[in-house]
GROMACS .gro file of N, CA, C and O in nm:
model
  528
    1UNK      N    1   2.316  -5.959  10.528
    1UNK     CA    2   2.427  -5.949  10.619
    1UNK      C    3   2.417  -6.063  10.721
    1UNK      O    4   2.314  -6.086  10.784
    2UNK      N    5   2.557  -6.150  10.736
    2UNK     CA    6   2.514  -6.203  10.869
    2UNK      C    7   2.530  -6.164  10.984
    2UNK      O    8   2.557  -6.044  10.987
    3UNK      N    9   2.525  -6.237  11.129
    3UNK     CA   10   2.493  -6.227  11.228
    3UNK      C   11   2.655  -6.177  11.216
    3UNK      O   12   2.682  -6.058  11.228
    4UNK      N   13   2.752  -6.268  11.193
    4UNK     CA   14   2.910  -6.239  11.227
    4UNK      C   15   2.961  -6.070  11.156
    4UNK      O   16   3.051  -6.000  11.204
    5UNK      N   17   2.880  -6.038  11.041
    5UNK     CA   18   2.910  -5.922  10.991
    5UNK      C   19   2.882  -5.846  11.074
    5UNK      O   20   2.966  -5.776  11.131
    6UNK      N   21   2.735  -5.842  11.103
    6UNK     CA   22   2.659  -5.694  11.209
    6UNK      C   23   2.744  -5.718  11.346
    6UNK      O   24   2.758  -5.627  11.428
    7UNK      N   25   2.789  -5.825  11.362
    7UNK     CA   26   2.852  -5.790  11.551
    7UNK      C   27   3.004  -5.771  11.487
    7UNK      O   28   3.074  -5.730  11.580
    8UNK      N   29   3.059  -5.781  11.404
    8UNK     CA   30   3.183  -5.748  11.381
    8UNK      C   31   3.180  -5.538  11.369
    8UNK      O   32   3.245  -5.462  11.440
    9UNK      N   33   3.089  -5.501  11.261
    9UNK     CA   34   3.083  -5.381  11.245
    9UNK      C   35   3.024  -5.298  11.353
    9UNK      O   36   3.012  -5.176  11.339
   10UNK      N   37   2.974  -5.380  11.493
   10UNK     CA   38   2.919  -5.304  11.604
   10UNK      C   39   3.097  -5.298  11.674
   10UNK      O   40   3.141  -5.187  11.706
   11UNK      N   41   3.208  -5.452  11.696
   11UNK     CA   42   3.271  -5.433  11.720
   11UNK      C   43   3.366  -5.329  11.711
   11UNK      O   44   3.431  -5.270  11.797
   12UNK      N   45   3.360  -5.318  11.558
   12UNK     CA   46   3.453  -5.210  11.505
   12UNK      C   47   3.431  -5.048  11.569
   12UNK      O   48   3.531  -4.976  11.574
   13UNK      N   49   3.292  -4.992  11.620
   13UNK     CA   50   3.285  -4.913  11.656
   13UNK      C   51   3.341  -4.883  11.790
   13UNK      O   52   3.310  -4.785  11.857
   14UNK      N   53   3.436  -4.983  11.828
   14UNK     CA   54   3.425  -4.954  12.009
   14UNK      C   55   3.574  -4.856  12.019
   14UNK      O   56   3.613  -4.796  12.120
   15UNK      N   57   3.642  -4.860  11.878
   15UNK     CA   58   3.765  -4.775  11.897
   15UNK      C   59   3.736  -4.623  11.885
   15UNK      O   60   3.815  -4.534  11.916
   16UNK      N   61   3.588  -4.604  11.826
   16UNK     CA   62   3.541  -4.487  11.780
   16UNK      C   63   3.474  -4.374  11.919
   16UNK      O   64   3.444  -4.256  11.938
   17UNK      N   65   3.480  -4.513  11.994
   17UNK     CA   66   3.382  -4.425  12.120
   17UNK      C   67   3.475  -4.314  12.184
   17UNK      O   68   3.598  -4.314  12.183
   18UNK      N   69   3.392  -4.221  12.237
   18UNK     CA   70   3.453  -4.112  12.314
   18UNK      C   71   3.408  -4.137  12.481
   18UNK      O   72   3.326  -4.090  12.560
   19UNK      N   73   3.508  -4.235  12.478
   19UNK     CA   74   3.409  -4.239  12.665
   19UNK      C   75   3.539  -4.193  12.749
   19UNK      O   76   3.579  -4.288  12.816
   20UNK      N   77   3.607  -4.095  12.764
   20UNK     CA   78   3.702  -4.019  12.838
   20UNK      C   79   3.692  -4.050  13.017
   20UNK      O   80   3.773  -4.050  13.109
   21UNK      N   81   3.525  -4.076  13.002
   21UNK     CA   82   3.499  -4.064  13.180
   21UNK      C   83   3.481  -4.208  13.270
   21UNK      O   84   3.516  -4.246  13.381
   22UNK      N   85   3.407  -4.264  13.154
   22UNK     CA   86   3.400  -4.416  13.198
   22UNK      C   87   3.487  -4.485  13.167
   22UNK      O   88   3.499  -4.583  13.241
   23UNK      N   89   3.564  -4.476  13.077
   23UNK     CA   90   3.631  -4.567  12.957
   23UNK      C   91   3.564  -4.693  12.963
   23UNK      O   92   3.613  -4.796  13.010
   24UNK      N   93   3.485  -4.686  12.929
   24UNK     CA   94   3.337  -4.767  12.888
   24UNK      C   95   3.342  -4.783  12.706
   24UNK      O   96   3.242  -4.734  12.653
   25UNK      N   97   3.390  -4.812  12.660
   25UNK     CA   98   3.323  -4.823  12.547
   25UNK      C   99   3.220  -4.946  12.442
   25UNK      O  100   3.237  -5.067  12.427
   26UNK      N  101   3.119  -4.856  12.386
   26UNK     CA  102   3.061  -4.967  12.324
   26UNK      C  103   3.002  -4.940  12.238
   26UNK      O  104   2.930  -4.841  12.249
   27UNK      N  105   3.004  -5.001  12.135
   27UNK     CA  106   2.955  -4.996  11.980
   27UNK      C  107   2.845  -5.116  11.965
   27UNK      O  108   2.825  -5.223  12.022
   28UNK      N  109   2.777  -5.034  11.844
   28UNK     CA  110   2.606  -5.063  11.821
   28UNK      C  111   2.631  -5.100  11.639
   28UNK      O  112   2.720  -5.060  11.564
   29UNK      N  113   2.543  -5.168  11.617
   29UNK     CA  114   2.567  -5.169  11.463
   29UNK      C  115   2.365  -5.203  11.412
   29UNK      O  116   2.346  -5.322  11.438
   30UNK      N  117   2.269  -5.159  11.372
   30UNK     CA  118   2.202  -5.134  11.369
   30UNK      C  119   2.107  -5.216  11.235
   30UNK      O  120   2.099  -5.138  11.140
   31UNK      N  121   2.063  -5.299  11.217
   31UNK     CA  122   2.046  -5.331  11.041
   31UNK      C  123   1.878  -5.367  11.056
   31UNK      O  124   1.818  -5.440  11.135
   32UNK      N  125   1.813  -5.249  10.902
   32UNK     CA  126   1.743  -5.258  10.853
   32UNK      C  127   1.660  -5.365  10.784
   32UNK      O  128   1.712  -5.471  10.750
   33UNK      N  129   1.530  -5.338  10.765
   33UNK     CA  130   1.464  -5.413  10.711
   33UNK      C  131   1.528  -5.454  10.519
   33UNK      O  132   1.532  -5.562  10.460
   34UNK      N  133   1.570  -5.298  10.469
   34UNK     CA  134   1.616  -5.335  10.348
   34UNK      C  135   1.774  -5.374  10.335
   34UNK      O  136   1.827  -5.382  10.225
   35UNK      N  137   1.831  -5.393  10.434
   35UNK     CA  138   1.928  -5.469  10.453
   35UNK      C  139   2.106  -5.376  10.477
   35UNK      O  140   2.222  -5.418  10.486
   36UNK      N  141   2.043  -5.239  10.481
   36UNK     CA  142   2.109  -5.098  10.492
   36UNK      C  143   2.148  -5.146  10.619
   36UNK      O  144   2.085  -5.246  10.655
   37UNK      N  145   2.258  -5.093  10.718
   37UNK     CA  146   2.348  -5.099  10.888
   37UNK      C  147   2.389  -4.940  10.863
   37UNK      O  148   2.440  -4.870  10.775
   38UNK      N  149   2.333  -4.928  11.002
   38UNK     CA  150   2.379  -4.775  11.082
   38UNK      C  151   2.453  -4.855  11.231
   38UNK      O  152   2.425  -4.951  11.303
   39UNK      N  153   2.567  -4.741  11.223
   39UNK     CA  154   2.642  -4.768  11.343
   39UNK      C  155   2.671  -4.678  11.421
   39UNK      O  156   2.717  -4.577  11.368
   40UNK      N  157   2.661  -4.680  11.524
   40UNK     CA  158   2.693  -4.621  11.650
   40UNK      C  159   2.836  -4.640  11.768
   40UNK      O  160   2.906  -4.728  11.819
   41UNK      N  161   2.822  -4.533  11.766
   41UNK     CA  162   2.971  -4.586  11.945
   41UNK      C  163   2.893  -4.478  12.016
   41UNK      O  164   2.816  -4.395  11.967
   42UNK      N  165   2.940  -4.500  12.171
   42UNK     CA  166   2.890  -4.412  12.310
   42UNK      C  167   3.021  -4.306  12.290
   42UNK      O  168   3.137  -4.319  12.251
   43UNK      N  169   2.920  -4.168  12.349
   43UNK     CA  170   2.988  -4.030  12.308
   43UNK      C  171   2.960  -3.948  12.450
   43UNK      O  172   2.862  -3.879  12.476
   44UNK      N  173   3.079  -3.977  12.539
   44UNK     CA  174   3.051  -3.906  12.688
   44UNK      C  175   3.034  -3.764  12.661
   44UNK      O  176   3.033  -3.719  12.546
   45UNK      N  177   3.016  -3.674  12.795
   45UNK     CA  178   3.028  -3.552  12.779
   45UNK      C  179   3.097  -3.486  12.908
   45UNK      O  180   3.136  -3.603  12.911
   46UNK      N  181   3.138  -3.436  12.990
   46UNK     CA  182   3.203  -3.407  13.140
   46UNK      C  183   3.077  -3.370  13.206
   46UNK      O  184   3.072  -3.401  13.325
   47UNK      N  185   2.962  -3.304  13.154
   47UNK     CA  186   2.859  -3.299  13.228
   47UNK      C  187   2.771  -3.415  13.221
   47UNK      O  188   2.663  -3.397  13.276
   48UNK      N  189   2.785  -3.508  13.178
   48UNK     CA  190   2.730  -3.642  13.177
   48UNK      C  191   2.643  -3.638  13.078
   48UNK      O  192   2.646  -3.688  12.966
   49UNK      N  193   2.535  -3.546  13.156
   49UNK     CA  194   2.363  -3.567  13.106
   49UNK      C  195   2.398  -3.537  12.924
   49UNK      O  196   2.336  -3.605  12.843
   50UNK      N  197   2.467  -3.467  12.890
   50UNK     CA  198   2.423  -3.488  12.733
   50UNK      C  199   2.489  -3.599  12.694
   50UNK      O  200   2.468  -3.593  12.573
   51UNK      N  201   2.564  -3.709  12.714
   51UNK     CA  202   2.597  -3.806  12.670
   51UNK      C  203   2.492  -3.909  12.616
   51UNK      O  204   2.379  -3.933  12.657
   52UNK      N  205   2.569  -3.969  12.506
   52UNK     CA  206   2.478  -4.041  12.447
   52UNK      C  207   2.522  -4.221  12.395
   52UNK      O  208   2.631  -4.254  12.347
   53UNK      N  209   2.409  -4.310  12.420
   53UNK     CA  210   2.480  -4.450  12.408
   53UNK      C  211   2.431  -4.502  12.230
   53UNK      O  212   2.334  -4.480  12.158
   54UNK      N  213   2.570  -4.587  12.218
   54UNK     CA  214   2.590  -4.628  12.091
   54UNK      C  215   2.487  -4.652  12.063
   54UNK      O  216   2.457  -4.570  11.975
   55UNK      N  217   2.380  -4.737  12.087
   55UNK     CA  218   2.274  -4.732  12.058
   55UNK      C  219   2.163  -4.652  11.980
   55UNK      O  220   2.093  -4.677  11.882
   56UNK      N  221   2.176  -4.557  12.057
   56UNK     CA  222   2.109  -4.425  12.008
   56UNK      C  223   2.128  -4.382  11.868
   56UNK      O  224   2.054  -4.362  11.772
   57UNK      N  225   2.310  -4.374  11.902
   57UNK     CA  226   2.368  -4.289  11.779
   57UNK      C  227   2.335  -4.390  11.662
   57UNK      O  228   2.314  -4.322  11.562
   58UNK      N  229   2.322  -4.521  11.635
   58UNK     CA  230   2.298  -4.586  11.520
   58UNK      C  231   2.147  -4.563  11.491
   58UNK      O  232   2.109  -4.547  11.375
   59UNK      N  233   2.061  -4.562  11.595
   59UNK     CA  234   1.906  -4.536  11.552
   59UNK      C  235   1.863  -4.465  11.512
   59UNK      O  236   1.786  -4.462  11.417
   60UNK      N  237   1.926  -4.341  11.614
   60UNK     CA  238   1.899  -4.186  11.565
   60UNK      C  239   1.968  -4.148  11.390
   60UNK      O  240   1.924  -4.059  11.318
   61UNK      N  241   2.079  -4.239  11.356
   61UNK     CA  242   2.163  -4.193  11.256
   61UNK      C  243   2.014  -4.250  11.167
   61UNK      O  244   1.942  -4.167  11.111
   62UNK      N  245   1.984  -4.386  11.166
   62UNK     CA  246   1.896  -4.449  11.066
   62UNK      C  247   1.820  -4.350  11.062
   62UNK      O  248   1.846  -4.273  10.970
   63UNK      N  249   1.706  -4.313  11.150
   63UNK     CA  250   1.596  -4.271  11.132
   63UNK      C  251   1.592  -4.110  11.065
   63UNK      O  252   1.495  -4.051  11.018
   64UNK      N  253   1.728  -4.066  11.079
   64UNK     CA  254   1.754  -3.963  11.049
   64UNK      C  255   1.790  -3.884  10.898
   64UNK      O  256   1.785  -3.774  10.843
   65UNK      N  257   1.842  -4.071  10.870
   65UNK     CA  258   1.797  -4.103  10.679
   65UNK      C  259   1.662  -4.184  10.633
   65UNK      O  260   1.655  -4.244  10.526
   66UNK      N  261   1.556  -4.178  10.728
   66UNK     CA  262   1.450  -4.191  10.672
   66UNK      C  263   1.396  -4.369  10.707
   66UNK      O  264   1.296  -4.426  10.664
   67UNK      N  265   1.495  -4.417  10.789
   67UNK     CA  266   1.474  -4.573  10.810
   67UNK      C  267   1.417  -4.596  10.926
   67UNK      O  268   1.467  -4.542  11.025
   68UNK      N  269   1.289  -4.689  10.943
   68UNK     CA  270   1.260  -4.709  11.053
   68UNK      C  271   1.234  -4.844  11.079
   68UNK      O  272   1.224  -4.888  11.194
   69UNK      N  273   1.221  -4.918  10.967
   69UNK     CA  274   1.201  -5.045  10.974
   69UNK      C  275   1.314  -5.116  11.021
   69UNK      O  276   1.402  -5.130  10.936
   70UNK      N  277   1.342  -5.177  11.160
   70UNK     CA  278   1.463  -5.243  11.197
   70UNK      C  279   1.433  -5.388  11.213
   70UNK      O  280   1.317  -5.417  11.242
   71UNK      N  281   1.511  -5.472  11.199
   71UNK     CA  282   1.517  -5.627  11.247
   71UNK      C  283   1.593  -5.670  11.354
   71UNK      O  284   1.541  -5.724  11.452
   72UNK      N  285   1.716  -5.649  11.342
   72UNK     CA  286   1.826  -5.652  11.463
   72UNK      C  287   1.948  -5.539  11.469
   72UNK      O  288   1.991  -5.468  11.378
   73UNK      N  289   1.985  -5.548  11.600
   73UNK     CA  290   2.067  -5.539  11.689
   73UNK      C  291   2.213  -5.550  11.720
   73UNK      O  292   2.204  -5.597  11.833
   74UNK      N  293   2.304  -5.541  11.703
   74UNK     CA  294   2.431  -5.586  11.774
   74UNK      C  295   2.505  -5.506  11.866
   74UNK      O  296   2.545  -5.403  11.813
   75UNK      N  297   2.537  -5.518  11.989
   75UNK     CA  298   2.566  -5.431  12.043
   75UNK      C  299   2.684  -5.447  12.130
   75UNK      O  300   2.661  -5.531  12.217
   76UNK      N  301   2.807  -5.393  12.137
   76UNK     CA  302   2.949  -5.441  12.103
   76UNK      C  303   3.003  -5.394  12.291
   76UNK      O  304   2.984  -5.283  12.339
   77UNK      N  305   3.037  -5.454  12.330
   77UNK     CA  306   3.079  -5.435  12.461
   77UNK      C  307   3.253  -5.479  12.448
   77UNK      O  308   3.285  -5.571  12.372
   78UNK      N  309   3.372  -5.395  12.541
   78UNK     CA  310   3.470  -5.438  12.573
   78UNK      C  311   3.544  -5.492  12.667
   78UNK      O  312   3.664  -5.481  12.691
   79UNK      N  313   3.446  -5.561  12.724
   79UNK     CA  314   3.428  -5.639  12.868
   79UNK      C  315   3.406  -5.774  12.810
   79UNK      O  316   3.374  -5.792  12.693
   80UNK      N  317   3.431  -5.903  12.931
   80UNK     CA  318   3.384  -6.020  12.930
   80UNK      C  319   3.207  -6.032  12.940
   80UNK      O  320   3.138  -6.093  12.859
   81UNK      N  321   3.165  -5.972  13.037
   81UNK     CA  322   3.047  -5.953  13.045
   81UNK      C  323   2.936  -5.892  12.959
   81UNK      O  324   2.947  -5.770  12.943
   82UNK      N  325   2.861  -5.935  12.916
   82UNK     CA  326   2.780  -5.876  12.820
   82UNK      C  327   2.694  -5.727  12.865
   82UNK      O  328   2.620  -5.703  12.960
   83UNK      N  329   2.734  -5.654  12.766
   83UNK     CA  330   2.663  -5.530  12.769
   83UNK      C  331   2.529  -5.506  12.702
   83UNK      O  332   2.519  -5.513  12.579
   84UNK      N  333   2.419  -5.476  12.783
   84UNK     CA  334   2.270  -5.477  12.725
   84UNK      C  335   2.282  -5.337  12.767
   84UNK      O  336   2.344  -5.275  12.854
   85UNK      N  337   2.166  -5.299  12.634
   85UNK     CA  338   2.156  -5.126  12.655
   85UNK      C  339   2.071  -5.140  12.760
   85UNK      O  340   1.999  -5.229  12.805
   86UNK      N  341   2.111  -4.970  12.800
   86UNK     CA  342   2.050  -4.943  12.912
   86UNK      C  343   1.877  -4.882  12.889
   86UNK      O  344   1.829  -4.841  12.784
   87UNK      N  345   1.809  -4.894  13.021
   87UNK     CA  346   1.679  -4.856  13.039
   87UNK      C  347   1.654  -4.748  12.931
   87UNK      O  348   1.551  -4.764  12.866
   88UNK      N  349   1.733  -4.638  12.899
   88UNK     CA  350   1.651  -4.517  12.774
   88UNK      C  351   1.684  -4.583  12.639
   88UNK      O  352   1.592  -4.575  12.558
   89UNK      N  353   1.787  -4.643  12.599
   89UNK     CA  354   1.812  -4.717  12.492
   89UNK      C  355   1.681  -4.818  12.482
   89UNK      O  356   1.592  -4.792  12.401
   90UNK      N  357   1.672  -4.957  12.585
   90UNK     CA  358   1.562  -5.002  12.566
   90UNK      C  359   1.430  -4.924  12.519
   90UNK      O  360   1.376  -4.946  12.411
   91UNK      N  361   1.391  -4.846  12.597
   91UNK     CA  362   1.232  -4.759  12.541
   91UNK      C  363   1.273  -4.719  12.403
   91UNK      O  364   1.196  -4.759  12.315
   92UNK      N  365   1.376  -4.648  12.363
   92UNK     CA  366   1.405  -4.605  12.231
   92UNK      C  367   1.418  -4.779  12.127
   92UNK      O  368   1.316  -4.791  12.059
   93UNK      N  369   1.456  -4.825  12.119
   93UNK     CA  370   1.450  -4.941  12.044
   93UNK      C  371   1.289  -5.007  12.074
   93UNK      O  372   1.257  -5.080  11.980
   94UNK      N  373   1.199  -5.001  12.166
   94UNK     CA  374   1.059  -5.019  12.149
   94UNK      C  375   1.011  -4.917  12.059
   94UNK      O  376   0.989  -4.960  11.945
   95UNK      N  377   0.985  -4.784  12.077
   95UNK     CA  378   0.987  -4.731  11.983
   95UNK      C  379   0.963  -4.780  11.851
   95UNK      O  380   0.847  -4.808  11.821
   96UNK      N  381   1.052  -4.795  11.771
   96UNK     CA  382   1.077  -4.803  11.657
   96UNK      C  383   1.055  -4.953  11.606
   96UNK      O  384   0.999  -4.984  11.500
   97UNK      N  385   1.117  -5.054  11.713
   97UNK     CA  386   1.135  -5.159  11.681
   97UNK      C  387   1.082  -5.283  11.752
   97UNK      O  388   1.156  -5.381  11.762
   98UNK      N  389   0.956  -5.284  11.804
   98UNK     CA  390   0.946  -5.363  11.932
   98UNK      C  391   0.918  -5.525  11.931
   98UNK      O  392   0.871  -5.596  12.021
   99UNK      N  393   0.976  -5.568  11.761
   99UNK     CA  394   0.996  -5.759  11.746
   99UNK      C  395   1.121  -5.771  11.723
   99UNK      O  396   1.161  -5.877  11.674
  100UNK      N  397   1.217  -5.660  11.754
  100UNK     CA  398   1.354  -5.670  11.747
  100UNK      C  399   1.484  -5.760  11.760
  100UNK      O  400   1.521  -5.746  11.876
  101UNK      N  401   1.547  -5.821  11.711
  101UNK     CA  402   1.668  -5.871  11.785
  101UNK      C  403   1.757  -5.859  11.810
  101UNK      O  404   1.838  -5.825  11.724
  102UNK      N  405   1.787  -5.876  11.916
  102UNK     CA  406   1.975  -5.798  11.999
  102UNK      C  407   2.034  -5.903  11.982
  102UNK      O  408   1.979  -6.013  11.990
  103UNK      N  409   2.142  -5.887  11.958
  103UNK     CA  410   2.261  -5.960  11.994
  103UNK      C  411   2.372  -5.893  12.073
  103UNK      O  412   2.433  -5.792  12.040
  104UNK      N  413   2.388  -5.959  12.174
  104UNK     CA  414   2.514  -5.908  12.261
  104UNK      C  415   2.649  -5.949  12.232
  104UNK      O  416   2.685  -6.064  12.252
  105UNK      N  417   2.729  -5.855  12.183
  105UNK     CA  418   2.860  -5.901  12.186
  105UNK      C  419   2.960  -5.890  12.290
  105UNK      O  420   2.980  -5.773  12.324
  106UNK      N  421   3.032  -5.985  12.352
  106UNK     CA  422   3.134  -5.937  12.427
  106UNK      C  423   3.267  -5.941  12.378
  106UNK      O  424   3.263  -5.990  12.265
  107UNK      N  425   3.393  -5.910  12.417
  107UNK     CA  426   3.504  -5.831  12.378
  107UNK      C  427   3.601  -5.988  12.353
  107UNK      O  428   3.719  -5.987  12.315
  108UNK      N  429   3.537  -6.089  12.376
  108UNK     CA  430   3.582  -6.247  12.324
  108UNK      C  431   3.526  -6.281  12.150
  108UNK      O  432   3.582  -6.360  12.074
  109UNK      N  433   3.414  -6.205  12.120
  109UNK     CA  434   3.316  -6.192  12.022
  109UNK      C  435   3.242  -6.309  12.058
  109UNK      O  436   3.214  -6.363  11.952
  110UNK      N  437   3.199  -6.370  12.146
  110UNK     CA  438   3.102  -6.431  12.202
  110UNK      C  439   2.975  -6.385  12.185
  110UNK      O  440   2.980  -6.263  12.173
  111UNK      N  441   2.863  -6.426  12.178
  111UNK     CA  442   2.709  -6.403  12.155
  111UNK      C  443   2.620  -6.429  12.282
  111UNK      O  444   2.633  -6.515  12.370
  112UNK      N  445   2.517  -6.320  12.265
  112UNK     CA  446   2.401  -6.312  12.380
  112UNK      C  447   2.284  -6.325  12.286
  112UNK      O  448   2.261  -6.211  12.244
  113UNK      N  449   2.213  -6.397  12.241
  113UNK     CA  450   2.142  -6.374  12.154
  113UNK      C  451   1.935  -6.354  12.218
  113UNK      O  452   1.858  -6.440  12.260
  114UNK      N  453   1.921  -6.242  12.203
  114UNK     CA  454   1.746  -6.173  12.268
  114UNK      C  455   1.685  -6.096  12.153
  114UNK      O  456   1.724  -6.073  12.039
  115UNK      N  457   1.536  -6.049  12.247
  115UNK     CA  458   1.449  -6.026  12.183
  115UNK      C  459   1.461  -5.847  12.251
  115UNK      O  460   1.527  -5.819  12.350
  116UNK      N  461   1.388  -5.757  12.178
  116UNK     CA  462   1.370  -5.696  12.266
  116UNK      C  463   1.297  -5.676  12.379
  116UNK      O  464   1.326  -5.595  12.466
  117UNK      N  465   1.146  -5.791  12.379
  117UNK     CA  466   1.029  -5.845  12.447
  117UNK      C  467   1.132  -5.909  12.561
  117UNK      O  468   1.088  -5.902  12.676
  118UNK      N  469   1.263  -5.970  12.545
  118UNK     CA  470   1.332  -6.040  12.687
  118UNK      C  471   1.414  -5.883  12.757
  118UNK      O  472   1.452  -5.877  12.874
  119UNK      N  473   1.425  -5.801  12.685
  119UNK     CA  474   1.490  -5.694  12.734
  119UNK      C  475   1.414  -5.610  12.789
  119UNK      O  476   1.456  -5.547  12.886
  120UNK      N  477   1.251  -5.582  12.727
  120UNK     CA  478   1.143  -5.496  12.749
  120UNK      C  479   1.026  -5.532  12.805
  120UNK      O  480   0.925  -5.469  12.774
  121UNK      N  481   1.018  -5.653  12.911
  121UNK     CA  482   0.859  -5.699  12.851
  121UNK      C  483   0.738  -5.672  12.865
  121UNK      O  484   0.639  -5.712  12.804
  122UNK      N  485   0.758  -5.558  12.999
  122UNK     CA  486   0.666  -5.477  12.986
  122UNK      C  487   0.675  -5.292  12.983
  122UNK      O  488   0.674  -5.200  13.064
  123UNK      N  489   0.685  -5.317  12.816
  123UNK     CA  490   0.726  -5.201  12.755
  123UNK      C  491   0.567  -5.122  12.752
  123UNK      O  492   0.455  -5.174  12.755
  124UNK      N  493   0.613  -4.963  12.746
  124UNK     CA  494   0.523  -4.850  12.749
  124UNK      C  495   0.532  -4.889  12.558
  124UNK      O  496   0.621  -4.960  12.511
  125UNK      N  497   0.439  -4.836  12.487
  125UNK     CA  498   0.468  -4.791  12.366
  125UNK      C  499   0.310  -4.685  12.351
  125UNK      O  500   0.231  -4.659  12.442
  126UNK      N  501   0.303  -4.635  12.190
  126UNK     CA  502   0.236  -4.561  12.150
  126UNK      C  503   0.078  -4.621  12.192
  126UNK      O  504  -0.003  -4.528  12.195
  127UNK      N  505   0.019  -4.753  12.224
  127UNK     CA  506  -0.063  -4.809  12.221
  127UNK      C  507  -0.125  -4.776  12.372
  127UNK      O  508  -0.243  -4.798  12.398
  128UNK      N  509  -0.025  -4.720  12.474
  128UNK     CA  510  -0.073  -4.714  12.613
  128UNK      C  511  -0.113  -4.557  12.634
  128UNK      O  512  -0.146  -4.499  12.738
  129UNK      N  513  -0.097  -4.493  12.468
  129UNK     CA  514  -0.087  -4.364  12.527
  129UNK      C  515  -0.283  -4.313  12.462
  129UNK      O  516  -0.312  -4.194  12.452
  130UNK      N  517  -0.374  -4.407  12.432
  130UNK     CA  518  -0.484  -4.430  12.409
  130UNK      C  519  -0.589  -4.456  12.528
  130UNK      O  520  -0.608  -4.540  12.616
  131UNK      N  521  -0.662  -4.298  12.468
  131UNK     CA  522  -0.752  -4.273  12.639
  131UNK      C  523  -0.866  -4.423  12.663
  131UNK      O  524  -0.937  -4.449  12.760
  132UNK      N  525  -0.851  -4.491  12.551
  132UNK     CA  526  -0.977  -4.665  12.598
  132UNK      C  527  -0.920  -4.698  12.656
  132UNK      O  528  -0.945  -4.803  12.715
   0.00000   0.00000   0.00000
């Protein structure tokens, strides 16, 4: 897949979002090591706290068919300004993926192109949770 496919199919998710409260929307498009894409859009809620960002929903969808091996990123904003996931998205993409690459899309289809190490760099992971 290229770079223009995965930020096009993150784009495509931004009509899918349910953001009623922010009208925020933003779509994620997610691609595997075996070359498989899970996609995501942000899904508000009126009580906030269970809401969830596109992000998520493409990771959580992968991992949920058994994929954990990720490479990159695209993550679809409808603003000029580029949209980087937020602080719980970041830890969740360490997680799973922590030589990752994002690409930021903005609503021009313009490119942000990072690591998750420029988004995370000093990330918690499984390695800090070791009593040495």
């Amino acid at each position: 897949m290229t770079k223009q496919e995965l930020c096009r199919r993150a784009r495509d998710m931004l009509s899918r979002s349910y953001s009623p409260y922010s009208h925020f929307p933003v779509g994620a498009a997610i691609e595997c090591a075996d070359g498989s894409v899970y996609t995501g859009c942000n899904i508000e809620n009126a009580a906030y706290g269970p809401s969830i960002c596109a992000e998520r929903v493409a990771v959580f969808k992968a991992v949920s068919e058994g994929k954990r091996d990720f490479v990159r990123i695209a993550v679809a904003g409808a603003t000029k300004a580029f949209c980087a996931p937020c602080g719980v998205c970041r830890q969740v993409l360490q997680e799973f993926a922590p030589e990752l690459e994002v690409i930021l899309v903005n609503c021009d289809g313009e490119t942000l192109e990072l690591t998750q190490k420029d988004l995370l760099p000093y990330s918690f992971g499984s390695e800090n949770l070791s009593a040495e």
